PDB file of C-alpha atoms and ligand atoms in Angstrom:
ATOM      1  CA  MET A1017     -20.242   7.852 -20.336  1.00  0.00           C
ATOM      2  CA  GLY A1018     -17.421   5.308 -20.295  1.00  0.00           C
ATOM      3  CA  LEU A1019     -13.817   6.067 -19.592  1.00  0.00           C
ATOM      4  CA  ASP A1020     -11.354   4.238 -21.762  1.00  0.00           C
ATOM      5  CA  ILE A1021      -7.879   4.695 -20.432  1.00  0.00           C
ATOM      6  CA  LYS A1022      -4.607   3.309 -21.684  1.00  0.00           C
ATOM      7  CA  PRO A1023      -1.361   3.407 -19.743  1.00  0.00           C
ATOM      8  CA  SER A1024       1.212   5.719 -21.287  1.00  0.00           C
ATOM      9  CA  SER A1025       4.054   3.300 -22.039  1.00  0.00           C
ATOM     10  CA  ASN A1026       5.108  -0.316 -21.774  1.00  0.00           C
ATOM     11  CA  ALA A1027       5.295  -1.836 -18.296  1.00  0.00           C
ATOM     12  CA  SER A1028       8.855  -1.900 -17.063  1.00  0.00           C
ATOM     13  CA  TYR A1029       9.761  -4.433 -14.435  1.00  0.00           C
ATOM     14  CA  ASN A1030      12.556  -2.015 -13.553  1.00  0.00           C
ATOM     15  CA  SER A1031       9.974   0.367 -12.083  1.00  0.00           C
ATOM     16  CA  ILE A1032       8.602   0.293  -8.570  1.00  0.00           C
ATOM     17  CA  ALA A1033       6.642   2.735  -6.452  1.00  0.00           C
ATOM     18  CA  ILE A1034       6.816   3.133  -2.705  1.00  0.00           C
ATOM     19  CA  ILE A1035       3.713   4.541  -1.032  1.00  0.00           C
ATOM     20  CA  GLY A1036       4.621   6.159   2.270  1.00  0.00           C
ATOM     21  CA  GLY A1037       2.066   6.273   5.075  1.00  0.00           C
ATOM     22  CA  SER A1038       2.011   8.159   8.393  1.00  0.00           C
ATOM     23  CA  GLY A1039       5.561   8.960   9.508  1.00  0.00           C
ATOM     24  CA  PHE A1040       7.182   8.112   6.143  1.00  0.00           C
ATOM     25  CA  TYR A1041       7.137  11.251   4.022  1.00  0.00           C
ATOM     26  CA  ASP A1042      10.279  10.915   1.917  1.00  0.00           C
ATOM     27  CA  PHE A1043      12.280   8.122   0.359  1.00  0.00           C
ATOM     28  CA  LEU A1044      14.315   9.433  -2.574  1.00  0.00           C
ATOM     29  CA  GLU A1045      17.392  11.641  -2.119  1.00  0.00           C
ATOM     30  CA  GLU A1046      17.274  13.851  -5.203  1.00  0.00           C
ATOM     31  CA  PRO A1047      13.908  13.248  -6.780  1.00  0.00           C
ATOM     32  CA  SER A1048      12.225  15.071  -9.613  1.00  0.00           C
ATOM     33  CA  LYS A1049       8.597  15.943  -9.024  1.00  0.00           C
ATOM     34  CA  ILE A1050       6.010  14.829 -11.557  1.00  0.00           C
ATOM     35  CA  SER A1051       2.335  15.826 -11.768  1.00  0.00           C
ATOM     36  CA  VAL A1052       0.034  13.170 -13.153  1.00  0.00           C
ATOM     37  CA  THR A1053      -3.490  14.103 -14.211  1.00  0.00           C
ATOM     38  CA  THR A1054      -6.158  11.444 -13.844  1.00  0.00           C
ATOM     39  CA  PRO A1055      -9.886  11.216 -14.593  1.00  0.00           C
ATOM     40  CA  PHE A1056     -10.552  11.008 -10.843  1.00  0.00           C
ATOM     41  CA  SER A1057      -9.548  14.450  -9.634  1.00  0.00           C
ATOM     42  CA  SER A1058      -9.256  18.019 -10.859  1.00  0.00           C
ATOM     43  CA  LYS A1059      -5.894  18.167  -9.073  1.00  0.00           C
ATOM     44  CA  PRO A1060      -2.877  16.260 -10.383  1.00  0.00           C
ATOM     45  CA  VAL A1061      -1.308  13.529  -8.273  1.00  0.00           C
ATOM     46  CA  ILE A1062       2.204  14.540  -7.210  1.00  0.00           C
ATOM     47  CA  ILE A1063       4.721  11.713  -7.447  1.00  0.00           C
ATOM     48  CA  TYR A1064       8.485  11.817  -6.898  1.00  0.00           C
ATOM     49  CA  ARG A1065      10.833   9.956  -9.205  1.00  0.00           C
ATOM     50  CA  GLN A1066      14.504   9.082  -9.265  1.00  0.00           C
ATOM     51  CA  ASP A1067      16.565   6.675 -11.343  1.00  0.00           C
ATOM     52  CA  HIS A1068      18.823   4.531  -9.202  1.00  0.00           C
ATOM     53  CA  GLU A1069      21.240   1.839 -10.410  1.00  0.00           C
ATOM     54  CA  GLY A1070      19.218   1.097 -13.538  1.00  0.00           C
ATOM     55  CA  LYS A1071      15.866   1.097 -11.716  1.00  0.00           C
ATOM     56  CA  PHE A1072      13.098   3.710 -11.920  1.00  0.00           C
ATOM     57  CA  LEU A1073      11.941   4.526  -8.416  1.00  0.00           C
ATOM     58  CA  TYR A1074       8.765   6.428  -7.591  1.00  0.00           C
ATOM     59  CA  PHE A1075       7.528   7.722  -4.251  1.00  0.00           C
ATOM     60  CA  LEU A1076       3.988   8.754  -3.375  1.00  0.00           C
ATOM     61  CA  PRO A1077       3.288  10.089   0.143  1.00  0.00           C
ATOM     62  CA  ARG A1078      -0.282   8.947   0.780  1.00  0.00           C
ATOM     63  CA  HIS A1079      -1.099  11.711   3.268  1.00  0.00           C
ATOM     64  CA  GLY A1080       0.688  14.456   1.302  1.00  0.00           C
ATOM     65  CA  GLY A1081       4.170  15.725   2.149  1.00  0.00           C
ATOM     66  CA  ASN A1082       3.248  17.084   5.590  1.00  0.00           C
ATOM     67  CA  HIS A1083       0.421  14.771   6.597  1.00  0.00           C
ATOM     68  CA  THR A1084      -2.237  17.175   5.336  1.00  0.00           C
ATOM     69  CA  ILE A1085      -4.627  14.558   3.898  1.00  0.00           C
ATOM     70  CA  PRO A1086      -6.590  12.528   6.483  1.00  0.00           C
ATOM     71  CA  PRO A1087      -7.403   8.870   5.692  1.00  0.00           C
ATOM     72  CA  HIS A1088     -11.044   9.476   4.719  1.00  0.00           C
ATOM     73  CA  LYS A1089     -10.020  12.201   2.231  1.00  0.00           C
ATOM     74  CA  ILE A1090      -7.256  10.309   0.417  1.00  0.00           C
ATOM     75  CA  ASN A1091      -8.138  10.042  -3.264  1.00  0.00           C
ATOM     76  CA  PHE A1092      -7.121   6.400  -3.560  1.00  0.00           C
ATOM     77  CA  LYS A1093      -8.458   6.055  -7.102  1.00  0.00           C
ATOM     78  CA  ALA A1094      -6.487   9.042  -8.406  1.00  0.00           C
ATOM     79  CA  ASN A1095      -3.308   7.855  -6.648  1.00  0.00           C
ATOM     80  CA  ILE A1096      -3.434   4.284  -7.927  1.00  0.00           C
ATOM     81  CA  PHE A1097      -4.563   5.315 -11.391  1.00  0.00           C
ATOM     82  CA  ALA A1098      -1.620   7.726 -11.594  1.00  0.00           C
ATOM     83  CA  LEU A1099       0.761   4.824 -10.862  1.00  0.00           C
ATOM     84  CA  HIS A1100      -0.994   2.727 -13.496  1.00  0.00           C
ATOM     85  CA  SER A1101      -0.674   5.467 -16.092  1.00  0.00           C
ATOM     86  CA  LEU A1102       3.080   5.535 -15.417  1.00  0.00           C
ATOM     87  CA  SER A1103       3.047   1.769 -16.158  1.00  0.00           C
ATOM     88  CA  ILE A1104       4.373   0.910 -12.714  1.00  0.00           C
ATOM     89  CA  PRO A1105       3.933  -2.844 -12.195  1.00  0.00           C
ATOM     90  CA  ARG A1106       4.734  -3.075  -8.470  1.00  0.00           C
ATOM     91  CA  VAL A1107       4.014  -1.072  -5.324  1.00  0.00           C
ATOM     92  CA  ILE A1108       5.241  -1.514  -1.780  1.00  0.00           C
ATOM     93  CA  ALA A1109       3.568   0.544   0.913  1.00  0.00           C
ATOM     94  CA  THR A1110       4.246   1.368   4.510  1.00  0.00           C
ATOM     95  CA  SER A1111       1.347   1.359   6.908  1.00  0.00           C
ATOM     96  CA  ALA A1112       1.217   2.439  10.550  1.00  0.00           C
ATOM     97  CA  VAL A1113      -0.924   0.041  12.570  1.00  0.00           C
ATOM     98  CA  GLY A1114      -2.167  -0.579  16.086  1.00  0.00           C
ATOM     99  CA  SER A1115      -1.666  -4.099  17.477  1.00  0.00           C
ATOM    100  CA  LEU A1116      -4.500  -6.319  18.683  1.00  0.00           C
ATOM    101  CA  HIS A1117      -2.197  -8.970  20.199  1.00  0.00           C
ATOM    102  CA  PRO A1118       0.174  -8.821  23.173  1.00  0.00           C
ATOM    103  CA  SER A1119       2.812 -10.687  21.096  1.00  0.00           C
ATOM    104  CA  ILE A1120       2.838  -7.991  18.370  1.00  0.00           C
ATOM    105  CA  ARG A1121       4.640  -5.029  19.938  1.00  0.00           C
ATOM    106  CA  PRO A1122       5.231  -1.366  19.032  1.00  0.00           C
ATOM    107  CA  GLY A1123       8.216  -1.192  16.657  1.00  0.00           C
ATOM    108  CA  ASP A1124       7.491  -4.650  15.142  1.00  0.00           C
ATOM    109  CA  TYR A1125       6.963  -5.234  11.425  1.00  0.00           C
ATOM    110  CA  VAL A1126       4.003  -7.242  10.107  1.00  0.00           C
ATOM    111  CA  LEU A1127       4.030  -8.533   6.515  1.00  0.00           C
ATOM    112  CA  LEU A1128       0.300  -8.446   5.900  1.00  0.00           C
ATOM    113  CA  ASP A1129      -1.350 -11.319   4.049  1.00  0.00           C
ATOM    114  CA  GLN A1130      -5.063 -10.690   4.696  1.00  0.00           C
ATOM    115  CA  PHE A1131      -7.432  -7.847   5.429  1.00  0.00           C
ATOM    116  CA  ILE A1132     -10.937  -7.345   6.774  1.00  0.00           C
ATOM    117  CA  ASP A1133     -12.391  -4.273   5.078  1.00  0.00           C
ATOM    118  CA  LEU A1134     -16.113  -3.855   5.521  1.00  0.00           C
ATOM    119  CA  VAL A1135     -16.079  -0.081   5.701  1.00  0.00           C
ATOM    120  CA  ARG A1136     -15.384   1.532   2.368  1.00  0.00           C
ATOM    121  CA  PRO A1137     -16.637   0.626  -1.086  1.00  0.00           C
ATOM    122  CA  VAL A1138     -13.742   1.269  -3.428  1.00  0.00           C
ATOM    123  CA  THR A1139     -13.462   0.118  -7.023  1.00  0.00           C
ATOM    124  CA  PHE A1140     -12.602   1.294 -10.506  1.00  0.00           C
ATOM    125  CA  PHE A1141     -15.185  -1.115 -11.892  1.00  0.00           C
ATOM    126  CA  ASP A1142     -18.298   0.840 -11.054  1.00  0.00           C
ATOM    127  CA  GLY A1143     -20.096   0.086 -14.276  1.00  0.00           C
ATOM    128  CA  ASP A1144     -18.876   2.710 -16.715  1.00  0.00           C
ATOM    129  CA  PHE A1145     -15.133   2.248 -16.521  1.00  0.00           C
ATOM    130  CA  SER A1146     -13.003   0.413 -18.998  1.00  0.00           C
ATOM    131  CA  VAL A1147      -9.284  -0.086 -18.970  1.00  0.00           C
ATOM    132  CA  THR A1148      -6.883  -1.307 -21.604  1.00  0.00           C
ATOM    133  CA  PHE A1149      -3.847  -3.102 -20.205  1.00  0.00           C
ATOM    134  CA  THR A1150      -0.370  -2.867 -21.694  1.00  0.00           C
ATOM    135  CA  GLN A1151      -0.652  -6.039 -23.732  1.00  0.00           C
ATOM    136  CA  GLY A1152      -3.975  -4.913 -25.184  1.00  0.00           C
ATOM    137  CA  THR A1153      -6.530  -6.727 -22.996  1.00  0.00           C
ATOM    138  CA  LYS A1154      -9.555  -4.507 -22.489  1.00  0.00           C
ATOM    139  CA  ILE A1155     -11.768  -4.957 -19.410  1.00  0.00           C
ATOM    140  CA  SER A1156     -14.961  -3.027 -18.786  1.00  0.00           C
ATOM    141  CA  GLY A1157     -18.235  -3.020 -16.892  1.00  0.00           C
ATOM    142  CA  VAL A1158     -18.823  -4.717 -13.565  1.00  0.00           C
ATOM    143  CA  VAL A1159     -16.010  -7.010 -12.423  1.00  0.00           C
ATOM    144  CA  HIS A1160     -16.027  -9.138  -9.237  1.00  0.00           C
ATOM    145  CA  LEU A1161     -12.391  -9.879  -8.494  1.00  0.00           C
ATOM    146  CA  ASP A1162     -10.981 -12.798  -6.548  1.00  0.00           C
ATOM    147  CA  MET A1163      -9.356 -11.624  -3.282  1.00  0.00           C
ATOM    148  CA  THR A1164      -8.017 -14.921  -1.960  1.00  0.00           C
ATOM    149  CA  GLU A1165      -4.520 -13.416  -1.835  1.00  0.00           C
ATOM    150  CA  PRO A1166      -5.180  -9.677  -1.409  1.00  0.00           C
ATOM    151  CA  TYR A1167      -1.499  -8.731  -1.030  1.00  0.00           C
ATOM    152  CA  CYS A1168       1.143  -9.781  -3.567  1.00  0.00           C
ATOM    153  CA  PRO A1169       2.685 -13.054  -2.300  1.00  0.00           C
ATOM    154  CA  GLU A1170       5.867 -12.482  -4.317  1.00  0.00           C
ATOM    155  CA  ILE A1171       6.599  -9.140  -2.648  1.00  0.00           C
ATOM    156  CA  ARG A1172       5.798 -10.622   0.771  1.00  0.00           C
ATOM    157  CA  ASN A1173       8.232 -13.488   0.120  1.00  0.00           C
ATOM    158  CA  ILE A1174      11.017 -11.095  -0.865  1.00  0.00           C
ATOM    159  CA  LEU A1175      10.360  -9.049   2.292  1.00  0.00           C
ATOM    160  CA  SER A1176      10.309 -12.114   4.516  1.00  0.00           C
ATOM    161  CA  VAL A1177      13.631 -13.374   3.097  1.00  0.00           C
ATOM    162  CA  ILE A1178      15.223  -9.946   3.672  1.00  0.00           C
ATOM    163  CA  LEU A1179      13.790  -9.808   7.206  1.00  0.00           C
ATOM    164  CA  LYS A1180      14.317 -13.475   8.135  1.00  0.00           C
ATOM    165  CA  SER A1181      16.800 -12.739  10.911  1.00  0.00           C
ATOM    166  CA  ASP A1182      14.769  -9.821  12.279  1.00  0.00           C
ATOM    167  CA  LEU A1183      13.024 -11.230  15.349  1.00  0.00           C
ATOM    168  CA  SER A1184      10.563  -8.346  15.428  1.00  0.00           C
ATOM    169  CA  THR A1185       9.055  -9.291  12.038  1.00  0.00           C
ATOM    170  CA  HIS A1186       5.793 -11.251  11.808  1.00  0.00           C
ATOM    171  CA  ASN A1187       5.519 -13.015   8.441  1.00  0.00           C
ATOM    172  CA  LYS A1188       1.729 -12.936   8.306  1.00  0.00           C
ATOM    173  CA  GLY A1189      -1.022 -10.761   9.664  1.00  0.00           C
ATOM    174  CA  THR A1190      -4.624  -9.756   9.124  1.00  0.00           C
ATOM    175  CA  TYR A1191      -5.320  -6.029   8.857  1.00  0.00           C
ATOM    176  CA  ALA A1192      -8.675  -4.587   9.939  1.00  0.00           C
ATOM    177  CA  THR A1193      -9.586  -1.353   8.178  1.00  0.00           C
ATOM    178  CA  THR A1194     -11.410   1.531   9.808  1.00  0.00           C
ATOM    179  CA  MET A1195     -12.540   4.807   8.262  1.00  0.00           C
ATOM    180  CA  GLY A1196     -10.598   7.065  10.594  1.00  0.00           C
ATOM    181  CA  PRO A1197      -9.579   9.716  11.237  1.00  0.00           C
ATOM    182  CA  ARG A1198     -10.527   8.894  14.846  1.00  0.00           C
ATOM    183  CA  PHE A1199      -8.973   5.912  16.589  1.00  0.00           C
ATOM    184  CA  GLU A1200     -11.198   2.989  17.591  1.00  0.00           C
ATOM    185  CA  THR A1201     -13.154   2.329  20.747  1.00  0.00           C
ATOM    186  CA  PRO A1202     -12.026  -0.627  22.905  1.00  0.00           C
ATOM    187  CA  ALA A1203     -15.326  -2.337  21.994  1.00  0.00           C
ATOM    188  CA  GLU A1204     -14.526  -2.056  18.278  1.00  0.00           C
ATOM    189  CA  ILE A1205     -11.075  -3.516  18.930  1.00  0.00           C
ATOM    190  CA  LYS A1206     -12.614  -6.471  20.819  1.00  0.00           C
ATOM    191  CA  ALA A1207     -14.949  -7.056  17.853  1.00  0.00           C
ATOM    192  CA  PHE A1208     -11.982  -7.036  15.434  1.00  0.00           C
ATOM    193  CA  GLN A1209     -10.122  -9.500  17.694  1.00  0.00           C
ATOM    194  CA  HIS A1210     -13.108 -11.855  17.515  1.00  0.00           C
ATOM    195  CA  MET A1211     -13.135 -11.466  13.729  1.00  0.00           C
ATOM    196  CA  GLY A1212      -9.530 -12.670  13.566  1.00  0.00           C
ATOM    197  CA  ALA A1213      -7.678  -9.411  12.937  1.00  0.00           C
ATOM    198  CA  ASP A1214      -4.110  -8.926  14.197  1.00  0.00           C
ATOM    199  CA  VAL A1215      -3.618  -5.213  13.529  1.00  0.00           C
ATOM    200  CA  VAL A1216      -5.758  -2.193  12.725  1.00  0.00           C
ATOM    201  CA  GLY A1217      -5.257   0.785  10.436  1.00  0.00           C
ATOM    202  CA  MET A1218      -7.129   3.243   8.263  1.00  0.00           C
ATOM    203  CA  THR A1219      -5.810   2.961   4.728  1.00  0.00           C
ATOM    204  CA  ASN A1220      -3.941   0.245   2.926  1.00  0.00           C
ATOM    205  CA  SER A1221      -6.690  -2.226   1.962  1.00  0.00           C
ATOM    206  CA  SER A1222      -8.209   0.385  -0.380  1.00  0.00           C
ATOM    207  CA  GLU A1223      -4.882   0.581  -2.188  1.00  0.00           C
ATOM    208  CA  ALA A1224      -4.576  -3.219  -2.273  1.00  0.00           C
ATOM    209  CA  ILE A1225      -8.022  -3.522  -3.902  1.00  0.00           C
ATOM    210  CA  LEU A1226      -7.432  -0.826  -6.518  1.00  0.00           C
ATOM    211  CA  CYS A1227      -3.956  -2.112  -7.367  1.00  0.00           C
ATOM    212  CA  ARG A1228      -5.311  -5.622  -7.885  1.00  0.00           C
ATOM    213  CA  GLU A1229      -8.066  -4.288 -10.147  1.00  0.00           C
ATOM    214  CA  LEU A1230      -5.386  -2.759 -12.362  1.00  0.00           C
ATOM    215  CA  GLY A1231      -3.070  -5.781 -12.097  1.00  0.00           C
ATOM    216  CA  ILE A1232      -0.412  -3.962 -10.058  1.00  0.00           C
ATOM    217  CA  CYS A1233       1.416  -6.055  -7.424  1.00  0.00           C
ATOM    218  CA  TYR A1234       0.906  -4.511  -3.984  1.00  0.00           C
ATOM    219  CA  GLY A1235       2.799  -5.509  -0.841  1.00  0.00           C
ATOM    220  CA  VAL A1236       2.849  -3.871   2.575  1.00  0.00           C
ATOM    221  CA  ILE A1237       5.198  -3.631   5.465  1.00  0.00           C
ATOM    222  CA  ALA A1238       3.056  -2.636   8.432  1.00  0.00           C
ATOM    223  CA  VAL A1239       4.834  -0.916  11.304  1.00  0.00           C
ATOM    224  CA  VAL A1240       3.258  -1.347  14.713  1.00  0.00           C
ATOM    225  CA  THR A1241       3.170   2.057  16.386  1.00  0.00           C
ATOM    226  CA  ASN A1242       0.963   1.325  19.401  1.00  0.00           C
ATOM    227  CA  MET A1243      -1.220  -1.213  21.123  1.00  0.00           C
ATOM    228  CA  ALA A1244      -4.800  -0.675  19.935  1.00  0.00           C
ATOM    229  CA  ALA A1245      -7.471   1.079  22.003  1.00  0.00           C
ATOM    230  CA  GLY A1246      -8.190  -0.682  25.290  1.00  0.00           C
ATOM    231  CA  LEU A1247      -4.809  -2.469  25.232  1.00  0.00           C
ATOM    232  CA  GLN A1248      -2.924   0.636  26.357  1.00  0.00           C
ATOM    233  CA  LYS A1249      -4.071   3.706  28.268  1.00  0.00           C
ATOM    234  CA  GLN A1250      -4.806   5.950  25.255  1.00  0.00           C
ATOM    235  CA  VAL A1251      -3.865   6.136  21.567  1.00  0.00           C
ATOM    236  CA  ASN A1252      -2.559   9.353  20.064  1.00  0.00           C
ATOM    237  CA  HIS A1253      -1.211  10.432  16.689  1.00  0.00           C
ATOM    238  CA  GLU A1254       2.056  11.887  18.070  1.00  0.00           C
ATOM    239  CA  GLU A1255       2.981   8.463  19.434  1.00  0.00           C
ATOM    240  CA  VAL A1256       2.210   6.887  16.044  1.00  0.00           C
ATOM    241  CA  ILE A1257       4.564   9.322  14.275  1.00  0.00           C
ATOM    242  CA  THR A1258       7.304   9.098  16.932  1.00  0.00           C
ATOM    243  CA  ILE A1259       7.449   5.292  16.895  1.00  0.00           C
ATOM    244  CA  PHE A1260       7.235   5.201  13.109  1.00  0.00           C
ATOM    245  CA  GLU A1261      10.147   7.582  12.751  1.00  0.00           C
ATOM    246  CA  THR A1262      12.378   5.260  14.780  1.00  0.00           C
ATOM    247  CA  ARG A1263      11.883   2.718  11.942  1.00  0.00           C
ATOM    248  CA  SER A1264      12.194   5.072   8.944  1.00  0.00           C
ATOM    249  CA  ALA A1265      15.928   4.653   8.279  1.00  0.00           C
ATOM    250  CA  ASN A1266      15.633   0.870   8.553  1.00  0.00           C
ATOM    251  CA  LEU A1267      12.614   0.852   6.215  1.00  0.00           C
ATOM    252  CA  LYS A1268      14.594   2.726   3.575  1.00  0.00           C
ATOM    253  CA  LEU A1269      17.351   0.083   3.748  1.00  0.00           C
ATOM    254  CA  ILE A1270      14.766  -2.675   3.432  1.00  0.00           C
ATOM    255  CA  PHE A1271      13.174  -1.037   0.386  1.00  0.00           C
ATOM    256  CA  HIS A1272      16.543  -0.672  -1.323  1.00  0.00           C
ATOM    257  CA  LYS A1273      17.231  -4.380  -0.719  1.00  0.00           C
ATOM    258  CA  VAL A1274      13.812  -5.293  -2.164  1.00  0.00           C
ATOM    259  CA  ILE A1275      14.439  -3.102  -5.203  1.00  0.00           C
ATOM    260  CA  ALA A1276      17.829  -4.728  -5.788  1.00  0.00           C
ATOM    261  CA  ASN A1277      16.193  -8.190  -5.632  1.00  0.00           C
ATOM    262  CA  LEU A1278      13.141  -7.610  -7.801  1.00  0.00           C
ATOM    263  CA  PRO A1279      12.744 -10.303 -10.443  1.00  0.00           C
ATOM    264  CA  MET A1280      12.326  -9.136 -14.048  1.00  0.00           C
ATOM    265  CA  HIS A1281       9.086 -11.074 -14.426  1.00  0.00           C
ATOM    266  CA  LYS A1282       6.122 -11.758 -12.153  1.00  0.00           C
ATOM    267  CA  SER A1283       5.484 -15.256 -10.826  1.00  0.00           C
ATOM    268  CA  CYS A1284       2.335 -14.179  -8.935  1.00  0.00           C
ATOM    269  CA  SER A1285      -1.187 -13.841 -10.319  1.00  0.00           C
ATOM    270  CA  CYS A1286      -1.710 -10.175  -9.433  1.00  0.00           C
ATOM    271  CA  ALA A1287      -1.943  -9.307 -13.150  1.00  0.00           C
ATOM    272  CA  TRP A1288      -5.106 -11.420 -13.177  1.00  0.00           C
ATOM    273  CA  TYR A1289      -6.209 -10.422 -16.682  1.00  0.00           C
ATOM    274  CA  ILE A1290      -3.257 -12.246 -18.280  1.00  0.00           C
ATOM    275  CA  GLU A1291      -4.170 -15.838 -19.116  1.00  0.00           C
ATOM    276  CA  LYS A1292      -1.514 -18.291 -17.894  1.00  0.00           C
TER     277      LYS A1292
HETATM  278  N1  HPA B 408      -5.783   2.425  14.863  1.00  0.00           N
HETATM  279  C1  HPA B 408      -5.959   2.808  13.578  1.00  0.00           C
HETATM  280  N2  HPA B 408      -4.963   3.238  12.828  1.00  0.00           N
HETATM  281  C2  HPA B 408      -3.733   3.268  13.365  1.00  0.00           C
HETATM  282  C3  HPA B 408      -3.492   2.881  14.690  1.00  0.00           C
HETATM  283  C4  HPA B 408      -4.573   2.435  15.485  1.00  0.00           C
HETATM  284  O1  HPA B 408      -4.430   2.078  16.668  1.00  0.00           O
HETATM  285  N3  HPA B 408      -2.165   3.045  14.921  1.00  0.00           N
HETATM  286  C5  HPA B 408      -1.627   3.506  13.748  1.00  0.00           C
HETATM  287  N4  HPA B 408      -2.573   3.647  12.814  1.00  0.00           N
END
């Protein structure tokens, strides 16, 4: 049986969602909590919302409020569909990553522009799904989407302008996705290095794919929390959280600057179903 889902209201370019990864569990100061039901889970998706200087801000902690959801159990489809049903046109996510290169150090930011994700099939378009976009376009069945620019170039440009004087920011980077929740073996890391990856993590490419399918712009600021397996003695989750937390306050400032600078129209092609 097909699902035919319409978003609840008109897209507002004043709305933006932040998805927080490991170590980034809150963003808004006095949020209201909303529960969004989706066809993809019996449980609602919990999203936090606050209006701020004429903008509608949403926050979704990907691992739950207290890091209770491991990467392989995140319901990516429910999360992204919930954002779609709130007509949110843009998402920026944080992502903790391990570095594969000596020049990319713990504490650095990487503005991802590519990913290598050969691990997890994730799609809304699995044959019996149809979606109606805000301006009425209806897409259904099997869709093979272009992924030449998997992350929104417009969001990455805004981030790189804001971070241009930050010497610890890398303006490009290729993310290799693993299933988690375990960290990698040194042999896996060597293989990813040969494949051209710069950093490794367990989550964000699934979100990038699902957002693109629904025409939502998706940008990421990856925070390097450790050197990947084999490039330091051991990798552990406590270190990931500790290093990430040293960047949390700065990340919040960056997000507020991005929000203040968001254009009221999109110049990218992330909303691929709109003919230009
Ligand atoms: N590997 C996978 N995911 C991660 C890492 C890592 O080294 N660091 C932070 N998230």
